[in-house]
CSV table of N, CA and C in Angstrom, one decimal:
chain,number,residue,atom,x,y,z
L,216,UNK,N,-17.1,-9.3,-15.7
L,216,UNK,CA,-16.6,-8.7,-15.3
L,216,UNK,C,-15.8,-9.6,-13.8
L,217,UNK,N,-16.7,-10.4,-13.8
L,217,UNK,CA,-16.0,-11.7,-12.8
L,217,UNK,C,-14.6,-12.2,-13.5
L,218,UNK,N,-14.4,-12.3,-14.7
L,218,UNK,CA,-13.2,-12.4,-15.6
L,218,UNK,C,-12.4,-11.8,-15.4
L,219,UNK,N,-12.5,-10.3,-15.1
L,219,UNK,CA,-11.6,-9.5,-15.1
L,219,UNK,C,-10.9,-9.4,-13.8
L,220,UNK,N,-11.3,-9.4,-12.6
L,220,UNK,CA,-11.6,-9.7,-11.7
L,220,UNK,C,-10.4,-10.6,-11.1
L,221,UNK,N,-10.7,-11.8,-12.1
L,221,UNK,CA,-10.0,-13.0,-11.9
L,221,UNK,C,-8.7,-13.1,-12.3
L,222,UNK,N,-9.2,-12.2,-13.8
L,222,UNK,CA,-7.4,-12.2,-14.0
L,222,UNK,C,-6.7,-11.2,-13.6
L,223,UNK,N,-7.2,-10.2,-12.9
L,223,UNK,CA,-6.5,-9.4,-12.2
L,223,UNK,C,-5.5,-9.9,-10.9
L,224,UNK,N,-6.5,-10.4,-10.3
L,224,UNK,CA,-5.8,-11.6,-9.3
L,224,UNK,C,-5.0,-12.4,-9.5
L,225,UNK,N,-4.8,-12.9,-10.8
L,225,UNK,CA,-3.8,-13.9,-10.9
L,225,UNK,C,-2.6,-13.4,-11.5
L,226,UNK,N,-3.0,-11.7,-12.0
L,226,UNK,CA,-1.7,-10.9,-12.0
L,226,UNK,C,-1.0,-10.5,-10.8
L,227,UNK,N,-1.8,-10.4,-10.0
L,227,UNK,CA,-1.6,-10.0,-8.6
L,227,UNK,C,-0.7,-11.2,-8.0
L,228,UNK,N,-1.0,-12.0,-8.0
L,228,UNK,CA,-0.3,-13.4,-7.6
L,228,UNK,C,1.2,-13.7,-8.1
L,229,UNK,N,1.2,-13.4,-9.2
L,229,UNK,CA,2.2,-13.6,-10.1
L,229,UNK,C,3.0,-12.4,-10.2
L,230,UNK,N,2.9,-11.5,-9.8
L,230,UNK,CA,3.4,-10.2,-9.5
L,230,UNK,C,4.0,-10.4,-7.8
L,231,UNK,N,3.5,-11.3,-7.2
L,231,UNK,CA,3.8,-10.9,-5.7
L,231,UNK,C,4.6,-12.2,-5.7
L,232,UNK,N,4.5,-13.4,-6.2
L,232,UNK,CA,5.6,-14.6,-6.6
L,232,UNK,C,6.7,-14.3,-7.0
L,233,UNK,N,6.6,-13.0,-8.2
L,233,UNK,CA,8.4,-13.0,-8.6
L,233,UNK,C,8.7,-12.0,-7.6
L,234,UNK,N,8.4,-11.1,-7.4
L,234,UNK,CA,8.7,-10.1,-6.0
L,234,UNK,C,9.5,-11.1,-4.6
L,235,UNK,N,8.6,-12.2,-4.3
L,235,UNK,CA,8.9,-12.8,-3.1
L,235,UNK,C,10.5,-13.6,-3.8
L,236,UNK,N,10.2,-14.2,-5.1
L,236,UNK,CA,11.5,-14.9,-5.6
L,236,UNK,C,12.8,-13.4,-5.7
L,237,UNK,N,12.4,-12.5,-6.1
L,237,UNK,CA,14.0,-11.6,-6.3
L,237,UNK,C,13.9,-11.1,-4.8
L,238,UNK,N,13.6,-11.2,-3.8
L,238,UNK,CA,13.6,-10.7,-2.5
L,238,UNK,C,15.8,-11.1,-1.8
L,239,UNK,N,15.8,-12.4,-2.7
L,239,UNK,CA,17.3,-12.8,-2.3
L,239,UNK,C,18.5,-11.9,-2.9
L,240,UNK,N,17.9,-11.2,-3.8
L,240,UNK,CA,18.8,-11.0,-5.3
L,240,UNK,C,19.0,-9.6,-4.7
L,241,UNK,N,20.0,-9.1,-4.1
L,241,UNK,CA,20.5,-7.6,-4.0
L,241,UNK,C,20.4,-6.7,-5.1
L,242,UNK,N,21.0,-7.1,-6.5
L,242,UNK,CA,20.7,-6.4,-7.8
L,242,UNK,C,19.4,-6.2,-7.8
L,243,UNK,N,18.4,-7.0,-8.2
L,243,UNK,CA,17.6,-6.9,-8.7
L,243,UNK,C,16.6,-6.5,-7.5
L,244,UNK,N,16.4,-6.5,-6.1
L,244,UNK,CA,15.9,-5.7,-5.3
L,244,UNK,C,16.8,-4.2,-5.6
L,245,UNK,N,17.4,-3.9,-6.0
L,245,UNK,CA,18.1,-2.3,-6.0
L,245,UNK,C,17.2,-2.1,-7.6
L,246,UNK,N,16.8,-2.6,-8.4
L,246,UNK,CA,16.6,-2.4,-9.5
L,246,UNK,C,14.8,-2.1,-9.2
L,247,UNK,N,14.1,-3.3,-8.6
L,247,UNK,CA,12.9,-2.8,-7.7
L,247,UNK,C,12.5,-1.1,-7.2
L,248,UNK,N,13.7,-1.2,-7.0
L,248,UNK,CA,13.9,0.4,-6.1
L,248,UNK,C,13.8,1.3,-6.8
L,249,UNK,N,14.3,1.2,-8.4
L,249,UNK,CA,14.4,2.0,-9.1
L,249,UNK,C,12.8,2.0,-10.0
L,250,UNK,N,11.6,1.8,-9.7
L,250,UNK,CA,10.5,1.8,-10.2
L,250,UNK,C,10.1,3.2,-9.7
L,251,UNK,N,10.8,3.7,-8.6
L,251,UNK,CA,10.4,4.8,-7.6
L,251,UNK,C,10.4,6.1,-8.7
L,252,UNK,N,11.5,6.0,-9.2
L,252,UNK,CA,12.5,6.7,-10.0
L,252,UNK,C,12.3,7.1,-11.6
L,253,UNK,N,11.4,8.1,-11.8
L,253,UNK,CA,11.1,8.4,-13.3
L,253,UNK,C,12.6,8.5,-14.2
L,254,UNK,N,13.4,9.1,-13.4
L,254,UNK,CA,14.7,8.5,-14.5
L,254,UNK,C,15.1,6.9,-14.7
L,255,UNK,N,14.9,6.5,-13.4
L,255,UNK,CA,15.9,5.1,-13.4
L,255,UNK,C,14.7,4.0,-13.3
L,256,UNK,N,13.4,4.5,-14.2
L,256,UNK,CA,12.4,3.2,-13.6
L,256,UNK,C,12.9,2.2,-14.5
L,257,UNK,N,13.4,2.7,-16.2
L,257,UNK,CA,13.3,1.5,-16.9
L,257,UNK,C,14.2,0.3,-16.2
L,258,UNK,N,14.8,0.6,-14.8
L,258,UNK,CA,15.4,-0.6,-14.6
L,258,UNK,C,14.9,-1.5,-14.1
L,259,UNK,N,13.2,-1.3,-13.8
L,259,UNK,CA,12.2,-2.3,-13.0
L,259,UNK,C,11.6,-2.7,-14.2
L,260,UNK,N,11.9,-2.7,-15.5
L,260,UNK,CA,10.7,-2.9,-16.5
L,260,UNK,C,11.1,-4.4,-17.0
L,261,UNK,N,12.3,-4.7,-17.2
L,261,UNK,CA,12.7,-6.6,-17.3
L,261,UNK,C,12.0,-7.7,-16.5
L,262,UNK,N,12.0,-6.6,-15.0
L,262,UNK,CA,11.1,-7.5,-14.1
L,262,UNK,C,9.6,-7.7,-14.6
L,263,UNK,N,8.9,-6.4,-14.5
L,263,UNK,CA,7.5,-5.8,-14.8
L,263,UNK,C,7.3,-6.7,-16.3
L,264,UNK,N,8.2,-6.6,-17.3
L,264,UNK,CA,7.5,-7.2,-18.9
L,264,UNK,C,7.0,-8.3,-18.7
L,265,UNK,N,7.5,-9.5,-18.1
L,265,UNK,CA,7.3,-10.6,-18.5
L,265,UNK,C,5.3,-10.9,-18.1
L,266,UNK,N,5.3,-10.1,-17.0
L,266,UNK,CA,3.6,-9.8,-16.5
L,266,UNK,C,3.0,-8.7,-16.9
L,267,UNK,N,3.4,-8.5,-18.3
L,267,UNK,CA,2.4,-7.2,-19.0
L,267,UNK,C,2.2,-6.3,-18.2
L,268,UNK,N,3.0,-5.7,-17.1
L,268,UNK,CA,2.7,-4.6,-16.5
L,268,UNK,C,3.8,-3.5,-16.6
L,269,UNK,N,4.3,-3.2,-18.0
L,269,UNK,CA,5.3,-1.9,-18.2
L,269,UNK,C,3.9,-0.8,-17.8
L,270,UNK,N,4.4,0.3,-17.4
L,270,UNK,CA,3.7,0.9,-17.6
L,270,UNK,C,2.5,1.4,-16.7
L,271,UNK,N,2.3,0.2,-15.6
L,271,UNK,CA,1.4,0.7,-14.5
L,271,UNK,C,1.7,1.1,-13.3
L,272,UNK,N,1.3,1.8,-13.3
L,272,UNK,CA,1.6,2.6,-12.2
L,272,UNK,C,1.2,2.0,-10.6
L,273,UNK,N,0.4,1.0,-10.8
L,273,UNK,CA,0.1,-0.1,-9.8
L,273,UNK,C,0.8,-0.7,-9.4
L,274,UNK,N,1.4,-1.1,-10.5
L,274,UNK,CA,2.8,-2.4,-10.2
L,274,UNK,C,3.8,-1.8,-10.2
L,275,UNK,N,4.1,-0.5,-10.5
L,275,UNK,CA,5.7,0.6,-10.4
L,275,UNK,C,5.5,0.5,-8.9
L,276,UNK,N,4.5,1.2,-8.1
L,276,UNK,CA,4.6,1.2,-7.1
L,276,UNK,C,4.6,0.3,-6.3
L,277,UNK,N,3.9,-0.8,-6.7
L,277,UNK,CA,4.1,-2.0,-5.6
L,277,UNK,C,5.9,-2.7,-5.8
L,278,UNK,N,6.2,-2.5,-6.9
L,278,UNK,CA,7.5,-3.5,-7.1
L,278,UNK,C,8.5,-2.6,-6.2
L,279,UNK,N,8.5,-0.8,-6.2
L,279,UNK,CA,9.4,0.2,-5.8
L,279,UNK,C,9.0,-0.1,-4.4
L,280,UNK,N,8.1,-0.5,-3.6
L,280,UNK,CA,7.9,-0.6,-2.2
L,280,UNK,C,8.5,-2.0,-1.9
L,281,UNK,N,8.1,-3.0,-2.7
L,281,UNK,CA,8.8,-4.2,-2.2
L,281,UNK,C,10.1,-4.1,-2.2
L,282,UNK,N,11.0,-3.4,-2.8
L,282,UNK,CA,12.4,-3.3,-3.3
L,282,UNK,C,12.6,-2.6,-1.8
L,283,UNK,N,11.9,-1.3,-1.4
L,283,UNK,CA,12.6,-0.7,-0.2
L,283,UNK,C,12.1,-1.6,0.8
L,284,UNK,N,10.8,-2.6,1.4
L,284,UNK,CA,10.4,-3.1,2.3
L,284,UNK,C,9.7,-4.1,1.9
L,285,UNK,N,10.3,-5.5,1.9
L,285,UNK,CA,9.8,-6.8,1.5
L,285,UNK,C,9.4,-7.3,2.6
L,286,UNK,N,8.9,-6.9,3.8
L,286,UNK,CA,8.1,-7.6,4.9
L,286,UNK,C,6.6,-7.2,4.2
L,287,UNK,N,6.0,-8.5,3.7
L,287,UNK,CA,4.6,-8.8,3.0
L,287,UNK,C,3.4,-9.5,3.9
L,288,UNK,N,2.4,-8.5,4.3
L,288,UNK,CA,1.1,-9.4,4.8
L,288,UNK,C,0.5,-10.0,4.0
L,289,UNK,N,-0.4,-11.2,4.2
L,289,UNK,CA,-1.4,-11.3,3.7
L,289,UNK,C,-2.4,-10.9,3.9
L,290,UNK,N,-3.1,-10.7,5.2
L,290,UNK,CA,-4.6,-10.2,5.4
L,290,UNK,C,-4.3,-8.6,5.1
L,291,UNK,N,-5.8,-8.2,5.6
L,291,UNK,CA,-5.5,-6.7,5.7
L,291,UNK,C,-5.5,-5.9,4.3
L,292,UNK,N,-5.9,-4.9,4.5
L,292,UNK,CA,-5.9,-3.7,3.3
L,292,UNK,C,-4.4,-2.5,3.2
L,293,UNK,N,-4.1,-1.8,2.8
L,293,UNK,CA,-3.6,-0.6,3.0
L,293,UNK,C,-3.8,-0.1,4.4
L,294,UNK,N,-5.2,0.0,4.6
L,294,UNK,CA,-5.3,0.6,5.6
L,294,UNK,C,-4.9,0.2,7.2
L,295,UNK,N,-5.9,-1.3,7.2
L,295,UNK,CA,-5.0,-2.1,8.2
L,295,UNK,C,-3.5,-1.6,8.6
L,296,UNK,N,-2.9,-1.6,7.3
L,296,UNK,CA,-1.1,-1.5,7.5
L,296,UNK,C,-0.6,0.4,8.3
L,297,UNK,N,-1.5,0.9,7.8
L,297,UNK,CA,-1.4,2.3,8.2
L,297,UNK,C,-1.9,2.3,9.6
L,298,UNK,N,-3.3,1.7,9.7
L,298,UNK,CA,-3.3,1.6,11.2
L,298,UNK,C,-2.2,1.0,12.2
L,299,UNK,N,-1.6,-0.4,12.1
L,299,UNK,CA,-0.5,-0.8,12.2
L,299,UNK,C,0.4,0.3,13.0
L,300,UNK,N,0.9,0.9,11.7
L,300,UNK,CA,1.8,2.2,12.0
L,300,UNK,C,1.5,3.2,13.3
L,301,UNK,N,0.0,3.7,12.8
L,301,UNK,CA,-0.2,4.8,13.6
L,301,UNK,C,-0.2,4.2,15.2
L,302,UNK,N,-0.1,2.7,15.6
L,302,UNK,CA,-0.8,2.2,16.7
L,302,UNK,C,0.9,1.9,16.8
L,303,UNK,N,2.4,1.9,16.3
L,303,UNK,CA,3.5,1.0,16.3
L,303,UNK,C,4.3,2.3,17.4
L,304,UNK,N,3.7,3.5,17.6
L,304,UNK,CA,4.7,4.2,18.6
L,304,UNK,C,5.9,5.0,17.6
L,305,UNK,N,6.1,4.5,16.5
L,305,UNK,CA,7.2,5.4,15.8
L,305,UNK,C,6.8,6.1,15.1
L,306,UNK,N,5.4,6.7,15.1
L,306,UNK,CA,4.8,7.6,14.4
L,306,UNK,C,4.2,8.3,14.9
L,307,UNK,N,3.8,9.8,15.0
L,307,UNK,CA,2.5,10.2,15.5
L,307,UNK,C,1.1,9.6,14.7
L,308,UNK,N,0.7,9.0,15.6
L,308,UNK,CA,-1.1,8.5,14.9
L,308,UNK,C,-1.6,9.6,14.5
L,309,UNK,N,-1.5,10.8,14.3
L,309,UNK,CA,-2.4,11.7,14.0
L,309,UNK,C,-1.7,12.5,12.9
L,310,UNK,N,-0.3,12.5,12.7
L,310,UNK,CA,0.1,12.3,11.3
L,310,UNK,C,-0.3,11.3,10.3
L,311,UNK,N,0.0,10.2,10.7
L,311,UNK,CA,-0.6,9.2,9.7
L,311,UNK,C,-1.7,9.2,9.5
L,312,UNK,N,-2.7,9.5,10.1
L,312,UNK,CA,-4.1,10.1,10.0
L,312,UNK,C,-4.6,10.8,8.7
L,313,UNK,N,-3.5,12.0,8.9
L,313,UNK,CA,-4.0,12.9,8.0
L,313,UNK,C,-3.3,12.6,6.7
L,314,UNK,N,-2.4,11.7,6.7
L,314,UNK,CA,-1.2,11.1,5.2
L,314,UNK,C,-2.5,10.4,4.7
L,315,UNK,N,-3.0,9.7,5.6
L,315,UNK,CA,-4.2,8.9,5.1
L,315,UNK,C,-5.5,9.2,4.2
L,316,UNK,N,-5.7,10.5,5.2
L,316,UNK,CA,-7.1,11.1,4.8
L,316,UNK,C,-6.5,11.7,3.1
L,317,UNK,N,-5.6,12.1,3.5
L,317,UNK,CA,-4.7,12.6,2.1
L,317,UNK,C,-5.1,11.9,1.0
L,318,UNK,N,-4.2,10.5,1.0
L,318,UNK,CA,-4.2,9.6,0.4
L,318,UNK,C,-5.4,9.3,-0.6
L,319,UNK,N,-6.7,9.1,0.7
L,319,UNK,CA,-7.8,8.8,0.4
L,319,UNK,C,-8.9,9.8,-0.8
L,320,UNK,N,-8.4,10.8,-0.3
L,320,UNK,CA,-8.6,11.7,-1.3
L,320,UNK,C,-8.2,12.1,-2.7
L,321,UNK,N,-7.3,11.4,-3.0
L,321,UNK,CA,-6.3,11.5,-4.0
L,321,UNK,C,-7.2,10.8,-5.2
L,322,UNK,N,-6.9,11.2,-6.3
L,322,UNK,CA,-6.8,10.2,-7.8
L,322,UNK,C,-5.9,9.2,-7.8
L,323,UNK,N,-6.2,8.0,-8.9
L,323,UNK,CA,-5.1,7.0,-8.4
L,323,UNK,C,-3.7,7.2,-9.0
L,324,UNK,N,-3.3,8.1,-9.9
L,324,UNK,CA,-1.7,8.8,-9.9
L,324,UNK,C,-1.4,9.2,-8.8
L,325,UNK,N,-1.8,10.2,-8.0
L,325,UNK,CA,-1.4,10.4,-7.2
L,325,UNK,C,-1.6,9.7,-5.8
L,326,UNK,N,-2.0,9.0,-5.8
L,326,UNK,CA,-2.4,7.9,-4.6
L,326,UNK,C,-0.9,7.0,-4.7
L,327,UNK,N,-0.9,6.4,-5.7
L,327,UNK,CA,0.2,5.7,-6.1
L,327,UNK,C,1.5,6.4,-5.2
L,328,UNK,N,1.4,7.9,-5.8
L,328,UNK,CA,3.0,8.5,-5.2
L,328,UNK,C,2.7,8.7,-3.7
L,329,UNK,N,1.6,8.6,-3.3
L,329,UNK,CA,1.2,8.9,-1.6
L,329,UNK,C,1.4,7.9,-0.8
L,330,UNK,N,1.8,6.8,-1.3
L,330,UNK,CA,1.5,5.8,-0.3
L,330,UNK,C,3.2,4.9,-0.5
L,331,UNK,N,3.7,6.1,-1.2
L,331,UNK,CA,5.1,5.6,-0.9
L,331,UNK,C,5.9,6.2,0.5
L,332,UNK,N,6.0,7.2,0.7
L,332,UNK,CA,6.1,7.7,2.1
L,332,UNK,C,5.2,7.1,3.3
L,333,UNK,N,4.3,6.7,3.3
L,333,UNK,CA,4.2,5.8,4.1
L,333,UNK,C,4.5,4.3,3.9
L,334,UNK,N,4.7,3.5,2.9
L,334,UNK,CA,5.3,2.2,2.7
L,334,UNK,C,6.7,2.2,3.7
L,335,UNK,N,7.6,3.4,3.3
L,335,UNK,CA,8.9,4.2,3.8
L,335,UNK,C,8.7,3.7,5.6
L,336,UNK,N,8.0,4.8,5.8
L,336,UNK,CA,7.7,4.6,7.5
L,336,UNK,C,7.5,3.0,8.0
L,337,UNK,N,6.5,2.1,6.9
L,337,UNK,CA,6.3,1.3,7.6
L,337,UNK,C,7.5,0.2,8.2
L,338,UNK,N,8.8,0.2,6.8
L,338,UNK,CA,9.6,-0.4,6.8
L,338,UNK,C,10.2,0.1,8.3
L,339,UNK,N,10.3,1.5,8.7
L,339,UNK,CA,11.2,1.7,9.6
L,339,UNK,C,10.4,1.1,10.8
L,340,UNK,N,9.1,1.0,10.8
L,340,UNK,CA,8.1,0.4,12.1
L,340,UNK,C,8.4,-0.9,12.0
L,341,UNK,N,8.7,-1.7,10.7
L,341,UNK,CA,8.2,-3.2,11.1
L,341,UNK,C,7.0,-3.5,10.5
L,342,UNK,N,6.2,-2.8,10.1
L,342,UNK,CA,4.6,-2.7,9.5
L,342,UNK,C,5.0,-3.6,8.0
L,343,UNK,N,4.6,-5.0,8.4
L,343,UNK,CA,4.1,-5.4,6.9
L,343,UNK,C,2.7,-4.9,6.3
L,344,UNK,N,3.1,-5.1,4.6
L,344,UNK,CA,2.1,-4.8,4.1
L,344,UNK,C,1.7,-5.4,3.1
L,345,UNK,N,0.2,-5.9,2.5
L,345,UNK,CA,-0.3,-6.6,1.7
L,345,UNK,C,-0.1,-5.9,0.5
L,346,UNK,N,0.7,-6.7,-0.3
L,346,UNK,CA,1.1,-5.9,-1.7
L,346,UNK,C,0.2,-6.5,-2.6
L,347,UNK,N,-0.1,-7.7,-2.5
L,347,UNK,CA,-1.2,-8.2,-3.9
L,347,UNK,C,-2.3,-7.4,-3.6
L,348,UNK,N,-2.9,-7.1,-2.5
L,348,UNK,CA,-4.5,-6.3,-2.2
L,348,UNK,C,-3.7,-4.6,-2.5
L,349,UNK,N,-2.9,-4.3,-2.1
L,349,UNK,CA,-2.5,-3.0,-2.8
L,349,UNK,C,-2.4,-3.0,-4.4
L,350,UNK,N,-1.8,-3.3,-5.2
L,350,UNK,CA,-1.6,-3.7,-6.2
L,350,UNK,C,-3.0,-3.8,-6.9
L,351,UNK,N,-3.7,-4.7,-6.1
L,351,UNK,CA,-5.5,-4.8,-6.6
L,351,UNK,C,-5.9,-3.8,-6.6
L,352,UNK,N,-6.2,-2.8,-5.4
L,352,UNK,CA,-6.9,-1.6,-4.8
L,352,UNK,C,-6.4,-0.3,-5.6
L,353,UNK,N,-5.3,-0.7,-5.9
L,353,UNK,CA,-4.7,0.9,-6.6
L,353,UNK,C,-4.9,0.5,-8.1
L,354,UNK,N,-4.9,-0.6,-8.1
L,354,UNK,CA,-6.0,-0.8,-10.1
L,354,UNK,C,-7.0,-0.3,-10.2
L,355,UNK,N,-7.9,-0.4,-9.2
L,355,UNK,CA,-9.5,-0.3,-9.5
L,355,UNK,C,-9.9,1.1,-8.6
L,356,UNK,N,-9.3,1.6,-7.7
L,356,UNK,CA,-8.9,2.7,-6.7
L,356,UNK,C,-10.2,3.5,-6.9
L,357,UNK,N,-11.1,2.5,-6.2
L,357,UNK,CA,-12.7,2.9,-6.4
L,357,UNK,C,-13.0,3.8,-5.2
L,358,UNK,N,-14.2,4.0,-4.9
L,358,UNK,CA,-14.8,4.9,-3.7
L,358,UNK,C,-14.8,3.7,-2.6
L,359,UNK,N,-15.2,2.5,-2.8
L,359,UNK,CA,-15.5,1.4,-2.2
L,359,UNK,C,-14.4,0.8,-1.8
L,360,UNK,N,-13.2,0.8,-2.6
L,360,UNK,CA,-11.8,0.8,-1.8
L,360,UNK,C,-11.5,1.9,-0.8
L,361,UNK,N,-11.7,2.9,-1.2
L,361,UNK,CA,-11.4,3.9,-0.1
L,361,UNK,C,-11.9,3.6,0.9
L,362,UNK,N,-13.3,3.7,1.2
L,362,UNK,CA,-14.2,3.3,2.1
L,362,UNK,C,-13.7,2.3,3.2
L,363,UNK,N,-12.8,1.1,2.3
L,363,UNK,CA,-12.6,0.1,3.3
L,363,UNK,C,-10.8,0.5,3.8
L,364,UNK,N,-10.5,1.1,3.0
L,364,UNK,CA,-9.2,1.5,3.8
L,364,UNK,C,-9.5,2.5,5.0
L,365,UNK,N,-10.7,3.6,5.0
L,365,UNK,CA,-11.1,4.2,5.8
L,365,UNK,C,-11.3,3.2,7.0
L,366,UNK,N,-12.4,2.5,6.7
L,366,UNK,CA,-12.8,1.9,7.4
L,366,UNK,C,-11.9,0.7,8.8
L,367,UNK,N,-10.7,0.2,8.0
L,367,UNK,CA,-10.4,-0.6,8.8
L,367,UNK,C,-8.9,0.1,9.3
L,368,UNK,N,-8.7,1.8,9.0
L,368,UNK,CA,-7.4,2.1,9.7
L,368,UNK,C,-8.7,2.6,11.2
L,369,UNK,N,-9.9,3.7,11.0
L,369,UNK,CA,-10.9,4.0,11.9
L,369,UNK,C,-11.9,2.7,12.6
L,370,UNK,N,-11.4,1.6,12.7
L,370,UNK,CA,-12.0,0.2,13.2
L,370,UNK,C,-12.8,0.5,14.0
L,371,UNK,N,-14.5,0.5,13.9
L,371,UNK,CA,-15.2,1.0,15.1
L,371,UNK,C,-15.1,-0.4,15.9
L,372,UNK,N,-15.0,-1.4,15.5
L,372,UNK,CA,-15.0,-2.4,16.1
L,372,UNK,C,-13.5,-2.6,17.3
L,373,UNK,N,-12.4,-2.0,16.9
L,373,UNK,CA,-11.0,-1.9,17.9
L,373,UNK,C,-11.4,-0.9,18.7
L,374,UNK,N,-12.2,0.6,18.3
L,374,UNK,CA,-12.5,1.5,19.0
L,374,UNK,C,-13.3,1.0,20.4
L,375,UNK,N,-14.1,0.5,20.1
L,375,UNK,CA,-15.3,-0.2,21.3
L,375,UNK,C,-14.3,-0.9,22.1
L,376,UNK,N,-13.9,-1.9,21.8
L,376,UNK,CA,-12.8,-2.9,22.7
L,376,UNK,C,-11.4,-2.2,23.4
L,377,UNK,N,-11.5,-0.7,23.0
L,377,UNK,CA,-10.4,0.0,23.3
L,377,UNK,C,-9.1,-0.2,22.3
L,378,UNK,N,-8.7,-0.7,21.7
L,378,UNK,CA,-8.0,-1.0,20.8
L,378,UNK,C,-7.6,0.4,19.9
L,379,UNK,N,-8.4,1.2,19.8
L,379,UNK,CA,-8.0,2.2,19.0
L,379,UNK,C,-7.5,3.2,19.7
L,380,UNK,N,-7.1,3.3,21.1
L,380,UNK,CA,-6.2,4.4,21.4
L,380,UNK,C,-5.1,4.8,20.9
L,381,UNK,N,-5.3,6.1,20.7
L,381,UNK,CA,-3.6,6.9,19.6
L,381,UNK,C,-4.3,7.0,18.2
L,382,UNK,N,-5.1,6.6,17.8
L,382,UNK,CA,-5.7,6.3,16.6
L,382,UNK,C,-6.6,7.7,16.4
L,383,UNK,N,-6.4,9.0,16.1
L,383,UNK,CA,-7.6,10.4,15.8
L,383,UNK,C,-8.6,9.9,14.9
L,384,UNK,N,-9.9,9.8,15.6
L,384,UNK,CA,-10.8,10.0,14.6
L,384,UNK,C,-11.5,8.4,15.2
L,385,UNK,N,-11.0,7.7,15.9
L,385,UNK,CA,-11.4,6.2,16.1
L,385,UNK,C,-12.5,5.8,16.9
L,386,UNK,N,-12.6,6.9,18.0
L,386,UNK,CA,-13.8,7.0,18.8
L,386,UNK,C,-14.9,7.9,18.1
L,387,UNK,N,-14.6,8.7,17.1
L,387,UNK,CA,-16.0,9.1,16.4
L,387,UNK,C,-16.6,7.8,15.1
L,388,UNK,N,-15.5,7.3,14.9
L,388,UNK,CA,-16.1,6.3,14.0
L,388,UNK,C,-16.9,5.3,14.9
L,389,UNK,N,-16.9,5.2,15.7
L,389,UNK,CA,-17.2,3.6,17.0
L,389,UNK,C,-18.7,4.7,17.1
L,390,UNK,N,-18.4,5.8,17.1
L,390,UNK,CA,-20.1,6.4,17.5
L,390,UNK,C,-19.9,7.3,19.0
L,391,UNK,N,-18.4,7.0,19.5
L,391,UNK,CA,-18.4,7.8,20.7
L,391,UNK,C,-18.3,9.3,20.2
L,392,UNK,N,-18.3,10.0,21.7
L,392,UNK,CA,-18.0,11.5,21.5
L,392,UNK,C,-16.6,11.5,21.4
L,393,UNK,N,-16.2,12.9,21.1
L,393,UNK,CA,-14.9,12.9,21.4
L,393,UNK,C,-15.1,14.2,23.0
L,394,UNK,N,-14.1,13.5,23.7
L,394,UNK,CA,-14.1,14.3,24.7
L,394,UNK,C,-12.8,15.4,24.8
L,395,UNK,N,-13.2,16.3,25.2
L,395,UNK,CA,-12.1,17.5,25.4
L,395,UNK,C,-11.8,17.6,26.6
L,396,UNK,N,-10.3,18.2,27.5
L,396,UNK,CA,-9.6,18.1,28.3
L,396,UNK,C,-9.5,19.4,28.9
């Protein structure tokens, strides 16, 4: 099992290297964006083929996301990026919270589709995405991964220090009671 994890992490690293190398080429970035379109996703295959990732929904999701929003992070999960989006003020924290809840309840195929509008929102808010981690998380898509995303979105430590302001449910996650006005 360790070997499989190592192989996946290596492929994730190779994918991210190729994505970063493509970021200066407008044509290649356009081809990557096509990964999100069933009718045009073949344009992304020459990019993913050398990595053996043609047909991988998580790889297509990450490639398309990077094509639209190449600002990447090295730390955190997609839950961390959603938290930053909710706190950015660019979008309603309640809307981000509900979209994340729907995403966390989805199977992998639907999750690959549901991260797309969140990535586009992150682009407009200037919130980076950890694409390496997103690829591995979507590939495995276990309950533990979903719980980690949720914990990082509704971070109890941040709520206790007051950093959770504006993120619905953060106080409850920290063990506090919701106050009614």
